[in-house]
CSV table of C-alpha atoms in Angstrom, one decimal:
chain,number,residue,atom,x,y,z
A,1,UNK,CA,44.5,16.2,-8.7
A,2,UNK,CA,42.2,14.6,-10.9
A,3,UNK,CA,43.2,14.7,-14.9
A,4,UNK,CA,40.8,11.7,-16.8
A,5,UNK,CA,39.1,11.5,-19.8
A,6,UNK,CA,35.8,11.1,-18.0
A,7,UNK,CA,34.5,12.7,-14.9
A,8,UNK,CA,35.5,11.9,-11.8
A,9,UNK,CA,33.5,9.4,-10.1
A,10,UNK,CA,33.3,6.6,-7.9
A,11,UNK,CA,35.4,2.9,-8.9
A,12,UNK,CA,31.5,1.8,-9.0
A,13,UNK,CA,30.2,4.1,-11.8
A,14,UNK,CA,28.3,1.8,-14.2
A,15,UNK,CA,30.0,1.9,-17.9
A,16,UNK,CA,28.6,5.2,-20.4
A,17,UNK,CA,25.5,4.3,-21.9
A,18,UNK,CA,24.3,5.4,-25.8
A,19,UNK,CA,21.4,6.5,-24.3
A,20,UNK,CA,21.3,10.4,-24.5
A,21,UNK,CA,20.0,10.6,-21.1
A,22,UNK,CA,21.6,7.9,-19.2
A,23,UNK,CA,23.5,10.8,-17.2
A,24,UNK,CA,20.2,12.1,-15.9
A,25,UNK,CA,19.3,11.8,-12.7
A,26,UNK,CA,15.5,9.8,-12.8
A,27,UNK,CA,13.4,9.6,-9.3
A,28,UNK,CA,13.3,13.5,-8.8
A,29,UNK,CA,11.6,16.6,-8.5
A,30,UNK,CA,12.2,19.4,-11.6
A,31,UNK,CA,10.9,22.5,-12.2
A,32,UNK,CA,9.1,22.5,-15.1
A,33,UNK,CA,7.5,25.6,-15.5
A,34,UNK,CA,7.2,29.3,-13.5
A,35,UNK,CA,3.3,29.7,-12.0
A,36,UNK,CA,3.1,32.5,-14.0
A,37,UNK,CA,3.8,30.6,-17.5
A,38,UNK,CA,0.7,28.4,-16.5
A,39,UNK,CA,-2.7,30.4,-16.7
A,40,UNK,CA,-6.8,29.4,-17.6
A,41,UNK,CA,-7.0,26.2,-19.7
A,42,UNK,CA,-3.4,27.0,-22.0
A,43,UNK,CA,-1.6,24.2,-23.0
A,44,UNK,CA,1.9,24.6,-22.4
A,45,UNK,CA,4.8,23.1,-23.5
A,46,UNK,CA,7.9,21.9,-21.6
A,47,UNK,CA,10.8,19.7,-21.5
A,48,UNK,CA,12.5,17.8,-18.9
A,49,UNK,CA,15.7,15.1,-19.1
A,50,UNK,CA,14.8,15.2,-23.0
A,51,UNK,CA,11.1,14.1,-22.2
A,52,UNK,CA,8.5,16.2,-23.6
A,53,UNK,CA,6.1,17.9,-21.3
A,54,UNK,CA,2.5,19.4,-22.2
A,55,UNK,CA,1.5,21.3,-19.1
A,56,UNK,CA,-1.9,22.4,-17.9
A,57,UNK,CA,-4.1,23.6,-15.4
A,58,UNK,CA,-7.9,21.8,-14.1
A,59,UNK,CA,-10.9,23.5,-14.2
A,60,UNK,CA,-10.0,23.6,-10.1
A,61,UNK,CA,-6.1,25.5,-10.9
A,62,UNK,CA,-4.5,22.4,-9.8
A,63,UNK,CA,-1.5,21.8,-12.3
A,64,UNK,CA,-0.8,18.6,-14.3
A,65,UNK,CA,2.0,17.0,-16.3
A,66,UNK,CA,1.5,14.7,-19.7
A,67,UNK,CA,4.1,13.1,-21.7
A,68,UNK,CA,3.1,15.6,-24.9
A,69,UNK,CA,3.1,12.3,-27.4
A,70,UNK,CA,-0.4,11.2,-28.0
A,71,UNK,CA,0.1,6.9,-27.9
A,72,UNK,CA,-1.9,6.7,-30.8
A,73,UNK,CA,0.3,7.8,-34.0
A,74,UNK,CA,2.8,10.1,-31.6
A,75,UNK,CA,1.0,13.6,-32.3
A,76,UNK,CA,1.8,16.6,-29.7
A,77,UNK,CA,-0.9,16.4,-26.9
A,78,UNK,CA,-0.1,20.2,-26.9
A,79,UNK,CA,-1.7,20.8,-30.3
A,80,UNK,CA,-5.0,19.8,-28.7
A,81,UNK,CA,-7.9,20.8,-27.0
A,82,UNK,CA,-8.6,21.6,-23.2
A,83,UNK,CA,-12.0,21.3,-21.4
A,84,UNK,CA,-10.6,21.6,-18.1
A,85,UNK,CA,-10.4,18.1,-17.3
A,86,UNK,CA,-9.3,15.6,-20.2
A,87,UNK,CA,-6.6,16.9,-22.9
A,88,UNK,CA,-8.2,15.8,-26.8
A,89,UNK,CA,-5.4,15.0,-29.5
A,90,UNK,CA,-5.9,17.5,-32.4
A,91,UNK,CA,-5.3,14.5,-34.7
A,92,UNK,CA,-7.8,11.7,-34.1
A,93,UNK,CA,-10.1,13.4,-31.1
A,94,UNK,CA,-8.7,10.5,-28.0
A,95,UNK,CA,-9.3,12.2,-24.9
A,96,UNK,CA,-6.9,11.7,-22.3
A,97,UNK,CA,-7.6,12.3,-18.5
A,98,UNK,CA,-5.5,15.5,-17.6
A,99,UNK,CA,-3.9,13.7,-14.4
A,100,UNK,CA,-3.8,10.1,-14.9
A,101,UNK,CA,-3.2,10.3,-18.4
A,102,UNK,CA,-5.7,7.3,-19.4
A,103,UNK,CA,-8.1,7.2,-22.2
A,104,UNK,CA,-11.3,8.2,-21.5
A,105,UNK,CA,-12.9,8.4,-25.4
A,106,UNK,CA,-11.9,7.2,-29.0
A,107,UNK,CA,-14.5,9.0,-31.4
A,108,UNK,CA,-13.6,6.8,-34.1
A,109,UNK,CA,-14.6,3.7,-31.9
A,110,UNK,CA,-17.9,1.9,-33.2
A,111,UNK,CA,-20.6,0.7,-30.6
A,112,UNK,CA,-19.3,-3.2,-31.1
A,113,UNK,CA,-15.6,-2.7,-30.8
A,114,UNK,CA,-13.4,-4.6,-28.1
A,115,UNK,CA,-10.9,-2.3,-27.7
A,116,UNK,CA,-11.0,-1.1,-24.0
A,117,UNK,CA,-9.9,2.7,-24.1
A,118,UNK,CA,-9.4,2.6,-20.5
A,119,UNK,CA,-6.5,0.5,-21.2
A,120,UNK,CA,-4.6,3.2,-22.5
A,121,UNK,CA,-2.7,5.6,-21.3
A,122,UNK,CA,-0.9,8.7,-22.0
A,123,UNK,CA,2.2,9.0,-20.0
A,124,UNK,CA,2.0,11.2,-16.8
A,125,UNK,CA,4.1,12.5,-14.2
A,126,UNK,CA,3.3,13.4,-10.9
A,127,UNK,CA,3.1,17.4,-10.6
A,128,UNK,CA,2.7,20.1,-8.2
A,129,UNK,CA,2.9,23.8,-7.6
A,130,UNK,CA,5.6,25.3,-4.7
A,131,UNK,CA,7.3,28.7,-4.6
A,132,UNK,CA,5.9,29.7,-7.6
A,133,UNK,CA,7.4,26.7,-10.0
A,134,UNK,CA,5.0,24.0,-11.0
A,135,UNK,CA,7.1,20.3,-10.6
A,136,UNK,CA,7.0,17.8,-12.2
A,137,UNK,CA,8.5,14.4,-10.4
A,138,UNK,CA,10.4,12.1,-13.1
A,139,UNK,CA,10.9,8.9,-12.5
A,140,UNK,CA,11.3,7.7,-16.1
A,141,UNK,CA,10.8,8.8,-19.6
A,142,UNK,CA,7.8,7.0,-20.1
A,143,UNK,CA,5.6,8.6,-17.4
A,144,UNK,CA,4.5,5.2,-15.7
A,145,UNK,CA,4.7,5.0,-12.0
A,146,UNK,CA,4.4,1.6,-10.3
A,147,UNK,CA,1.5,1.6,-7.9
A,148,UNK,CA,4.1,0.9,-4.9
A,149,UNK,CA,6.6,4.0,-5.8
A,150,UNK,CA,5.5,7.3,-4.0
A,151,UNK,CA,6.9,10.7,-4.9
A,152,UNK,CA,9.1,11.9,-1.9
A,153,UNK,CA,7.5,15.6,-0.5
A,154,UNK,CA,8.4,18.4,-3.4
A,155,UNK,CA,11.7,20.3,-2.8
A,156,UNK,CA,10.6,23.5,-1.4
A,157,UNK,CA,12.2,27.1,-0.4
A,158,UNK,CA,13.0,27.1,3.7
A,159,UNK,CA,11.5,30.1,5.2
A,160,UNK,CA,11.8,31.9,8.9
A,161,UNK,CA,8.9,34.1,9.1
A,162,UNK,CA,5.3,33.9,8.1
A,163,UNK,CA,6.3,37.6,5.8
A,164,UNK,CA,8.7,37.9,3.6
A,165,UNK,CA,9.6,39.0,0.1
A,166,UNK,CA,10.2,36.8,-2.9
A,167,UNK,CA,11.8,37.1,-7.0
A,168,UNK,CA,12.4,34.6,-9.2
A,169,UNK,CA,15.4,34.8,-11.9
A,170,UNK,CA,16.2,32.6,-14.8
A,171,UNK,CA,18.5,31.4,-17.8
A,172,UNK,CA,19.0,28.7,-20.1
A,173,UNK,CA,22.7,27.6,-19.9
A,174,UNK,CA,23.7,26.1,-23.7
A,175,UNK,CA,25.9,22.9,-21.6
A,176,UNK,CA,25.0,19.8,-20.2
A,177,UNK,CA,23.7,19.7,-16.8
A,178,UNK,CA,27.0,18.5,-15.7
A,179,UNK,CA,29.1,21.7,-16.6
A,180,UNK,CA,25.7,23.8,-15.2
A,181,UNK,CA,26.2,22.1,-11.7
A,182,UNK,CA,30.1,22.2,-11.3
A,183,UNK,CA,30.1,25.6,-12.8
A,184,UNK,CA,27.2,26.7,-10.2
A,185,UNK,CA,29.6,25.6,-7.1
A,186,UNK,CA,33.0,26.4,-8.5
A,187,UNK,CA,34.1,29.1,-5.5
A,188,UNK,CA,37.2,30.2,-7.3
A,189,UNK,CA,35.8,31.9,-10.6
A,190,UNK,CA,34.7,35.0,-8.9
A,191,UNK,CA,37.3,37.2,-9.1
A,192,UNK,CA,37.7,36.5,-12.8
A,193,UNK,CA,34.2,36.2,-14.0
A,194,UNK,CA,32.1,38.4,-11.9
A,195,UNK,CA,34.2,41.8,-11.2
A,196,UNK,CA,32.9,44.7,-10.1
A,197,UNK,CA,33.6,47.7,-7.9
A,198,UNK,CA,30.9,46.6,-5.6
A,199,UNK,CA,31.8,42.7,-5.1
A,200,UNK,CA,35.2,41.8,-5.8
A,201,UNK,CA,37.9,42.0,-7.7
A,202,UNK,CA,41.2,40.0,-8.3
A,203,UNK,CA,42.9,42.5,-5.7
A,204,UNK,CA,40.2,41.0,-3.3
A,205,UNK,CA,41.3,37.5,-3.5
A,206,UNK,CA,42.5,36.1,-0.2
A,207,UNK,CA,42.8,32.5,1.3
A,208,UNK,CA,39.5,30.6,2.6
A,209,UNK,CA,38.9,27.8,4.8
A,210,UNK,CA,35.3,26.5,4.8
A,211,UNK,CA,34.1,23.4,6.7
A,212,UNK,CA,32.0,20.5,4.9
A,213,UNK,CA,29.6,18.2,6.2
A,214,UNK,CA,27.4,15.3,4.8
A,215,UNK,CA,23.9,15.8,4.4
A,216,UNK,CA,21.3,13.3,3.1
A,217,UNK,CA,21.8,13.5,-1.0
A,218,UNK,CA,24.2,16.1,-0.8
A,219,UNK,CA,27.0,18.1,1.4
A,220,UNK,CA,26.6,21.3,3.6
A,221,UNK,CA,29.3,24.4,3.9
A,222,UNK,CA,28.7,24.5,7.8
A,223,UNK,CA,27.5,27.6,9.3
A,224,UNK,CA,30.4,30.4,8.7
A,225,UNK,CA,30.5,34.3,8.7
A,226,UNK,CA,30.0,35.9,5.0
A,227,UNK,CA,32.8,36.9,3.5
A,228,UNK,CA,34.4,40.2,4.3
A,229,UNK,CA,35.9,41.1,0.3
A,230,UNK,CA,32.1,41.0,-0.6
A,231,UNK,CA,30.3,44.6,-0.4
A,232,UNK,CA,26.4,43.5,-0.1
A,233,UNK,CA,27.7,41.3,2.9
A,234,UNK,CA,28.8,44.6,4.1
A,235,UNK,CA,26.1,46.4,3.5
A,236,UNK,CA,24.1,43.8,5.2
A,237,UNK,CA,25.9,43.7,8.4
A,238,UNK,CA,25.3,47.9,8.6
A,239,UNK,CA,21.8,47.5,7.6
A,240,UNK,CA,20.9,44.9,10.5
A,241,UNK,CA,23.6,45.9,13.1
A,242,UNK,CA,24.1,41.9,14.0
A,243,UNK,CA,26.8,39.5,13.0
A,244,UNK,CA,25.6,37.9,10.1
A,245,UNK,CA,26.1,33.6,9.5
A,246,UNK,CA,25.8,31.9,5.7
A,247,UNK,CA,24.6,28.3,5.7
A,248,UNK,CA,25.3,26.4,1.8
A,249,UNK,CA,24.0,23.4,1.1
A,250,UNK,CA,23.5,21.0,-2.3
A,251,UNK,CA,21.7,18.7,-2.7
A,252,UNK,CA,21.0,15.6,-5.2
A,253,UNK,CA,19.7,16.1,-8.4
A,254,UNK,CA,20.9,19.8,-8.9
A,255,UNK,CA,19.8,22.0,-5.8
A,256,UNK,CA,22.1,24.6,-4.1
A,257,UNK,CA,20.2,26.3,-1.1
A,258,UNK,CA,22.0,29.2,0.3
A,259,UNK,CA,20.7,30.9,3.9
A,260,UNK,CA,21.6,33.9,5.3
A,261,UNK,CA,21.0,35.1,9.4
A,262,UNK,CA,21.4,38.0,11.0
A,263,UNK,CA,19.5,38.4,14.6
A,264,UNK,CA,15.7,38.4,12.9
A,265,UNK,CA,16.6,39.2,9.9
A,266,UNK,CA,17.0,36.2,6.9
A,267,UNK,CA,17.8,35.8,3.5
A,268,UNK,CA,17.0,32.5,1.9
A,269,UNK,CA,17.7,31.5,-1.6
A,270,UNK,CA,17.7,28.7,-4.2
A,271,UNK,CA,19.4,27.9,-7.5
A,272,UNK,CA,18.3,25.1,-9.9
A,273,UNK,CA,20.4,23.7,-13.0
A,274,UNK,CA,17.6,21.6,-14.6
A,275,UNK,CA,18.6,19.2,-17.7
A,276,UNK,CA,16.0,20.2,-20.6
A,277,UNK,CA,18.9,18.3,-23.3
A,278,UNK,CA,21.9,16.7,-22.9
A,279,UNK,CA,23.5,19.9,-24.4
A,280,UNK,CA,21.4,22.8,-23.0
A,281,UNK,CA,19.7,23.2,-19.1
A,282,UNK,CA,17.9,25.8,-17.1
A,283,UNK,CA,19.1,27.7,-14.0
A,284,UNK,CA,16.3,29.1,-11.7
A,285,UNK,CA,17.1,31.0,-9.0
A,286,UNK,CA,14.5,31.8,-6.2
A,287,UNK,CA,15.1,34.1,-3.2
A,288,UNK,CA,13.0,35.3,0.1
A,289,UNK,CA,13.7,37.3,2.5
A,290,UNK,CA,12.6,39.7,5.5
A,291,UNK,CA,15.0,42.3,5.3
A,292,UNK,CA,13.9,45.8,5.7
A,293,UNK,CA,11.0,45.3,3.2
A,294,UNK,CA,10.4,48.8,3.2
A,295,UNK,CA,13.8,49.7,1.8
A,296,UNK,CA,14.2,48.0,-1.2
A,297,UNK,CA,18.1,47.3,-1.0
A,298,UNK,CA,17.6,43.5,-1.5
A,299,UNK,CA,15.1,43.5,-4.4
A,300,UNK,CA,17.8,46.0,-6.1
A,301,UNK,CA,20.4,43.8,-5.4
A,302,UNK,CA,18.3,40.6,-6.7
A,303,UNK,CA,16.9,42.2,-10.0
A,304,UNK,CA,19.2,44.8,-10.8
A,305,UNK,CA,22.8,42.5,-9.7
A,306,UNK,CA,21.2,39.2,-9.9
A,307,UNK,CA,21.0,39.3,-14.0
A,308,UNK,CA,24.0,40.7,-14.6
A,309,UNK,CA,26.0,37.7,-12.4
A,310,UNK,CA,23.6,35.5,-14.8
A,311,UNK,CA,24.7,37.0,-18.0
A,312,UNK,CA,28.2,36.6,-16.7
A,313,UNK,CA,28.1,32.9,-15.8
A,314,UNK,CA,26.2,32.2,-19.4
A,315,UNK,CA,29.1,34.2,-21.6
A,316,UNK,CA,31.7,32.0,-20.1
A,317,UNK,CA,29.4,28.9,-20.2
A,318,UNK,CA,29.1,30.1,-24.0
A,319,UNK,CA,32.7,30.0,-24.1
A,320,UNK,CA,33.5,26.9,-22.3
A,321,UNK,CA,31.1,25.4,-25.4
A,322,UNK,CA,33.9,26.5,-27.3
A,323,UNK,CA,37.1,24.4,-25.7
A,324,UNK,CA,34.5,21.7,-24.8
A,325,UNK,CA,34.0,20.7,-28.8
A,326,UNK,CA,38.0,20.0,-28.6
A,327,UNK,CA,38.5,18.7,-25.4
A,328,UNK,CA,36.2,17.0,-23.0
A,329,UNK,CA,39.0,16.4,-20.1
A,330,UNK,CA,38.4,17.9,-16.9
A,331,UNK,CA,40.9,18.8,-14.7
A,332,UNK,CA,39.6,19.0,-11.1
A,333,UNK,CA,42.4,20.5,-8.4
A,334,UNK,CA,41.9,19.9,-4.5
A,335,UNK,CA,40.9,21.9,-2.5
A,336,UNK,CA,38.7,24.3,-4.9
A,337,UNK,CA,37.3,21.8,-7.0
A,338,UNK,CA,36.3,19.1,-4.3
A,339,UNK,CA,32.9,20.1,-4.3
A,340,UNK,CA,32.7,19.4,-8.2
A,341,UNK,CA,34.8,16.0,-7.3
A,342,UNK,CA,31.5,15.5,-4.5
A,343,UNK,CA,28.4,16.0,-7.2
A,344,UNK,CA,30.3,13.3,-9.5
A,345,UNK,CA,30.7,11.3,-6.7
A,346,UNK,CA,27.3,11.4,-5.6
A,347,UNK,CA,25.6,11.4,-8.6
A,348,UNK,CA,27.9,7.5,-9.1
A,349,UNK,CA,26.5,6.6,-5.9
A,350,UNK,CA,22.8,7.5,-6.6
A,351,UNK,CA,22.9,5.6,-10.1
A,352,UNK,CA,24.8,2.6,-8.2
A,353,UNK,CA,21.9,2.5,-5.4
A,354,UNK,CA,19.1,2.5,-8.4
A,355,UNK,CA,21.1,-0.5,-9.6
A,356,UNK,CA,21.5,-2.9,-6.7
A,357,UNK,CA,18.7,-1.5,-4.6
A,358,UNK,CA,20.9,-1.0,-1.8
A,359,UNK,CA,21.2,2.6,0.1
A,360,UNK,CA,23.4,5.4,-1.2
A,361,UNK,CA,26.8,5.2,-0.4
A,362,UNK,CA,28.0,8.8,0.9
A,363,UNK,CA,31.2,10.2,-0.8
A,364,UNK,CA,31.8,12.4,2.1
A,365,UNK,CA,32.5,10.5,5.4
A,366,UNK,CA,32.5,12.9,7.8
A,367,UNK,CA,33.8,17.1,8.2
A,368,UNK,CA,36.4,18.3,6.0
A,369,UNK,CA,37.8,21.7,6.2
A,370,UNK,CA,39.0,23.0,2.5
A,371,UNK,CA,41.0,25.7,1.9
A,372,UNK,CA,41.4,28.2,-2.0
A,373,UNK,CA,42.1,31.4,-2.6
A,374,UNK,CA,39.4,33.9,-4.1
């Protein structure tokens, strides 16, 4: 049992910084934005880590990321103008290039002046579109990239057929990304938080045993069959007539991919907690699937279900808020909270590998069956 004032992590976790984001994770992807929140030459506004975004499309639909402070005297970018391919400051006219972020034109700038506006530069992040998010990759709050670091390949939804179905859900969670990401792997609230006559109740509880692996950046529940006190499992077994196998993975910074086989048939889904401030983050849950997309049993149970679980999780998050003002101590219990014991522990190792330079240490040496009753 773990019982600290701080979170759980490795004997290598660097000392708390002042720094409101120093828990952050830097050198990732993040959803930003949905596609659909990003149309024509709109200027949107975002947050990320406690950077501010101004988001935008080219005159060719190909989505771009800004710091939205203008270097000049610190005006919004996002109050500006849009021609499609430079973003102008609504303050002093500076044009910024919408991917690069440098200067391109200072109208108040006389023919003789020195000052090289090329020079200058608005910060700018590395963005793309995938599964209907547009991404923005942070590697620091400023929005400058050395010209040796490379974005790694944006995170992106696995898929097993070339047709499939797909929804989007979301939330902002009033916590820090912390609580969002324990709270989002915690197996034992279930019973207690999301009751219902079709998935469990606390007469459903019974004892589990789940086998763990390491993955790169994260652990992997191992392949396993669903489990039988859950009713859509059910229903999906009668639906596809085969014997049905759940895959769960997480993943470093805040990913947790959850797949679904049975014969031809595949569900595929994943859930974001995103850091927008230290005391509020986003969940954004994406799902596709092939399963009898004439009947539309899984959209129901996606858009119908799906926000009630949300609401569910975000009234006790809302709660939580509540205790948290009062005490900050987390107790974390073996076997149902390892996985919460994991994410500190990696999270430790990925901040101790930025600051030698050395690879990632893995928390989790090898398989590891856990056992918890829900």
């Amino acid at each position: 049992m773990y019982y600290d004032k701080r979170p759980p992590m490795s004997d290598n976790t660097p000392p708390e910084s002042s720094d409101p984001t120093s828990s952050m994770l830097w050198e990732y992807w993040y959803p930003a934005l949905r596609s659909d929140q990003l149309r024509g030459r709109r200027l949107e506004r975002a947050m990320l880590l406690e950077v501010p975004l101004v988001l935008g499309r080219d005159s060719a639909g190909k989505p771009f990321a800004l710091r939205d402070v203008c270097p000049h005297r610190a005006f919004p970018l996002s109050f500006g103008r849009f021609d499609g391919a430079s973003v102008e400051c609504a303050y002093h006219g500076w044009q910024f290039d919408a991917h690069t972020g440098q200067c391109r034109h200072i109208p108040s700038l006389t023919a003789d002046s020195k000052l090289k506006c090329d020079r200058i530069h608005a910060g700018s992040f590395p963005c793309e579109e995938r599964d209907g998010y547009i991404w923005a990759f942070m590697a620091n709050s400023e929005g400058r990239t050395a010209p040796s670091t490379s974005a790694p390949a944006t995170p992106e939804l696995p898929k097993f057929s070339p047709r499939y179905q797909i929804a989007r859900l979301w939330a902002d969670l009033p916590c820090s990304v912390d609580h969002g990401i324990i709270g989002l792997m915690d197996p034992a609230h279930g019973p207690f938080v999301h009751q219902a006559w079709w998935w469990r109740s606390r007469r459903s509880i019974r004892e589990k045993a789940k086998q763990f692996e390491p993955i790169p950046n994260g652990f992997r529940m191992s392949p396993h069959a669903p489990s039988t006190n859950s009713a859509p499992y059910k229903l999906l077994k009668l639906i596809t007539g085969e014997p049905a196998t759940t895959t769960i993975d997480f993943v470093l910074p805040n990913q947790r991919f959850e797949q679904i086989r049975a014969g031809r048939y595949w569900l595929s889904s994943r859930t974001t907690v995103t850091p927008v401030r230290r005391d509020l983050c986003r969940l954004d849950f994406v799902a596709a699937w092939n399963i009898l997309p004439w009947f539309p049993v899984v959209s129901f149970i996606i858009h119908v279900l799906g926000p009630r679980f949300i609401r569910q999780d975000t009234e006790v998050i809302k709660k939580q808020a509540l205790g948290l003002k009062y005490e900050d101590r987390m107790m974390l219990v073996d076997d149902a909270d390892r996985q919460a014991r994991w994410y500190f522990e990696l999270k430790a190792a990925h901040l101790e590998s930025q600051r030698t330079g050395e690879p990632m240490r893995h928390p989790v040496s090898g398989p590891v069956t856990l056992r918890w009753r829900s």
